[in-house]
């Protein structure tokens, strides 16, 4: 990654930073989806340079950094257009060249196997396809809990997001992991990847 662009959240007394993060990240997600190439991969990634995760502090900070291999990619992404409605709450800096660094991180979203809603939806789908039985999400969750299910609790920094497909709201937890080298194996539609890493500075 040779170029980057920072988006800084401006503190606001009337609106919480979590709400601004939700709106900002949703727009960046949409911009990345639109930038997807013909091979169905996204080559631009995002980092959280103010990320902290320890006993005293768990936060994403207030900066989202978008990386690309070329200046043209970031110009085509056109974050200013996507974040027009958030101009009072977020400041977009100009595109800059990545400085020399020997520090790299991956940012990815964990997918715990013990997410009760995911298991419930899977059960609903299975029952409908194999037995033609329809049950509600609440009924499916109740049945799973009756079997002694224990949900894995995550405490990483997160952003609230809404699925555009089914309008379901959920928390997208984000983990920062140190990497030895910079690699670009593609990113998901939120600019995250466990296999790809980004410069840290």
Coordinates of C-alpha atoms in Angstrom, one line a residue:
X1 CA 0.0 0.0 0.0
X2 CA 1.5 3.3 -1.1
X3 CA -1.2 5.9 -0.5
X4 CA -3.7 6.7 2.2
X5 CA -6.4 9.1 3.3
X6 CA -7.4 9.9 6.8
X7 CA -11.0 10.6 8.0
X8 CA -11.1 12.2 11.5
X9 CA -14.3 12.3 13.6
X10 CA -15.0 15.7 14.9
X11 CA -16.2 15.7 18.6
X12 CA -19.8 16.7 19.0
X13 CA -21.7 17.3 22.2
X14 CA -25.1 16.4 20.7
X15 CA -24.2 13.2 19.0
X16 CA -22.2 10.3 20.4
X17 CA -19.0 9.1 18.6
X18 CA -20.5 5.7 18.3
X19 CA -23.4 7.0 16.2
X20 CA -21.0 9.0 13.9
X21 CA -18.8 5.9 13.5
X22 CA -21.9 3.9 12.5
X23 CA -22.9 6.4 9.8
X24 CA -19.3 7.0 8.6
X25 CA -18.4 3.3 8.4
X26 CA -21.6 2.5 6.5
X27 CA -20.7 5.1 3.8
X28 CA -17.1 3.8 3.5
X29 CA -18.5 0.3 3.2
X30 CA -20.8 1.4 0.3
X31 CA -17.9 3.2 -1.4
X32 CA -15.7 0.1 -1.2
X33 CA -18.5 -2.1 -2.5
X34 CA -18.9 0.2 -5.5
X35 CA -15.1 0.1 -6.1
X36 CA -15.1 -3.7 -6.4
X37 CA -13.3 -4.9 -9.4
X38 CA -14.5 -7.5 -12.0
X39 CA -12.7 -10.3 -10.1
X40 CA -14.9 -9.5 -7.1
X41 CA -12.1 -8.5 -4.8
X42 CA -11.5 -5.3 -2.9
X43 CA -7.8 -4.2 -2.9
X44 CA -8.3 -1.2 -0.5
X45 CA -8.1 -1.7 3.2
X46 CA -8.9 0.3 6.3
X47 CA -7.0 0.8 9.5
X48 CA -7.7 2.4 12.9
X49 CA -4.5 4.3 13.8
X50 CA -5.8 5.3 17.3
X51 CA -6.9 1.7 18.1
X52 CA -6.4 0.7 21.8
X53 CA -7.3 -2.6 23.4
X54 CA -6.2 -3.2 27.0
X55 CA -7.8 -3.5 30.5
X56 CA -8.2 0.3 30.9
X57 CA -9.2 1.3 27.3
X58 CA -11.0 -0.4 24.5
X59 CA -11.5 2.0 21.6
X60 CA -11.2 2.5 17.9
X61 CA -10.2 6.1 18.5
X62 CA -11.5 8.8 16.1
X63 CA -9.5 8.2 12.9
X64 CA -10.3 5.9 10.0
X65 CA -7.4 5.5 7.5
X66 CA -8.1 4.2 4.0
X67 CA -5.2 2.6 2.1
X68 CA -4.8 2.0 -1.6
X69 CA -2.0 0.9 -4.0
X70 CA -2.4 4.0 -6.1
X71 CA -3.4 7.6 -5.8
X72 CA -5.9 7.1 -8.6
X73 CA -7.7 4.4 -6.6
X74 CA -8.4 6.8 -3.8
X75 CA -9.4 9.5 -6.1
X76 CA -11.9 7.2 -7.8
X77 CA -13.2 6.1 -4.4
X78 CA -14.1 9.7 -3.9
X79 CA -14.7 9.7 -0.1
X80 CA -15.7 13.4 -0.1
X81 CA -18.7 12.5 -2.2
X82 CA -19.7 9.5 0.0
X83 CA -19.3 11.5 3.2
X84 CA -21.0 14.8 2.1
X85 CA -23.8 14.4 4.6
X86 CA -21.3 13.9 7.4
X87 CA -19.2 17.0 6.7
X88 CA -20.1 18.5 10.1
X89 CA -18.9 15.4 11.9
X90 CA -15.9 14.1 9.9
X91 CA -12.9 15.8 8.4
X92 CA -11.4 14.2 5.3
X93 CA -7.7 14.9 4.7
X94 CA -6.0 15.0 1.3
X95 CA -4.5 11.8 -0.2
X96 CA -0.9 11.3 1.0
X97 CA 2.1 9.0 0.4
X98 CA 2.6 6.2 3.0
X99 CA 5.9 7.0 4.9
X100 CA 8.6 4.4 5.3
X101 CA 7.8 2.0 8.2
X102 CA 8.7 -1.5 9.5
X103 CA 5.5 -1.8 11.5
X104 CA 2.4 -3.5 10.1
X105 CA -1.0 -4.5 11.4
X106 CA -4.0 -6.5 10.2
X107 CA -7.5 -5.4 11.1
X108 CA -10.2 -8.0 11.0
X109 CA -13.6 -8.9 12.4
X110 CA -13.8 -12.1 14.4
X111 CA -16.5 -14.6 13.6
X112 CA -17.3 -16.5 16.8
X113 CA -18.9 -19.9 16.2
X114 CA -21.0 -19.4 19.3
X115 CA -23.1 -16.5 18.0
X116 CA -26.7 -17.5 19.0
X117 CA -28.4 -15.4 16.3
X118 CA -26.3 -16.9 13.5
X119 CA -26.9 -20.4 14.8
X120 CA -30.7 -19.7 15.1
X121 CA -30.9 -18.4 11.5
X122 CA -29.0 -21.5 10.3
X123 CA -31.5 -23.7 12.1
X124 CA -34.4 -21.8 10.7
X125 CA -33.1 -22.3 7.1
X126 CA -32.3 -26.0 7.7
X127 CA -35.8 -26.7 9.1
X128 CA -37.5 -24.9 6.2
X129 CA -35.4 -26.6 3.5
X130 CA -35.3 -30.2 5.0
X131 CA -38.7 -30.5 6.8
X132 CA -40.7 -27.5 5.5
X133 CA -41.1 -26.3 9.1
X134 CA -41.3 -22.5 9.7
X135 CA -40.3 -21.1 13.1
X136 CA -39.5 -17.5 14.2
X137 CA -36.1 -16.2 15.2
X138 CA -37.3 -16.0 18.8
X139 CA -38.4 -19.6 18.8
X140 CA -35.2 -20.8 17.3
X141 CA -33.1 -18.9 19.9
X142 CA -35.3 -20.3 22.7
X143 CA -34.7 -23.9 21.5
X144 CA -30.9 -23.3 21.3
X145 CA -30.9 -21.9 24.9
X146 CA -32.9 -24.8 26.2
X147 CA -30.0 -27.1 25.0
X148 CA -27.6 -25.3 27.4
X149 CA -26.0 -23.0 24.8
X150 CA -23.5 -20.5 26.0
X151 CA -22.7 -17.5 23.8
X152 CA -19.1 -16.4 23.4
X153 CA -18.9 -12.7 24.6
X154 CA -16.6 -10.4 22.7
X155 CA -15.2 -7.3 24.2
X156 CA -13.2 -5.8 21.4
X157 CA -13.9 -2.3 20.1
X158 CA -16.8 -2.4 17.7
X159 CA -19.0 -0.4 15.3
X160 CA -22.7 -0.8 15.0
X161 CA -23.7 -1.7 11.4
X162 CA -26.9 -2.5 9.5
X163 CA -27.1 -5.1 6.9
X164 CA -28.5 -3.6 3.7
X165 CA -29.9 -7.0 2.7
X166 CA -32.1 -7.9 5.7
X167 CA -31.8 -4.6 7.6
X168 CA -30.5 -6.6 10.6
X169 CA -28.4 -4.5 13.0
X170 CA -25.3 -6.0 14.7
X171 CA -22.0 -5.1 16.2
X172 CA -18.9 -5.5 14.0
X173 CA -16.1 -6.2 16.4
X174 CA -12.6 -5.3 15.2
X175 CA -9.3 -6.9 16.2
X176 CA -5.9 -5.4 15.6
X177 CA -3.1 -8.0 15.0
X178 CA 0.6 -7.3 14.5
X179 CA 2.1 -8.6 11.2
X180 CA 5.7 -9.1 10.1
X181 CA 5.3 -7.9 6.5
X182 CA 2.8 -6.0 4.4
X183 CA 0.6 -8.2 2.3
X184 CA -2.4 -7.5 0.1
X185 CA -4.6 -10.6 -0.4
X186 CA -7.7 -8.6 -0.7
X187 CA -10.2 -7.2 1.8
X188 CA -13.8 -7.7 2.6
X189 CA -16.5 -5.0 1.8
X190 CA -15.7 -3.3 5.1
X191 CA -12.0 -3.0 4.3
X192 CA -11.0 -5.7 6.8
X193 CA -8.9 -8.8 6.4
X194 CA -7.0 -11.3 8.6
X195 CA -4.7 -12.3 5.7
X196 CA -3.8 -8.8 4.5
X197 CA -1.8 -6.2 6.5
X198 CA -1.3 -2.5 6.4
X199 CA 1.5 0.0 7.3
X200 CA 1.4 1.3 10.8
X201 CA 2.7 4.9 11.5

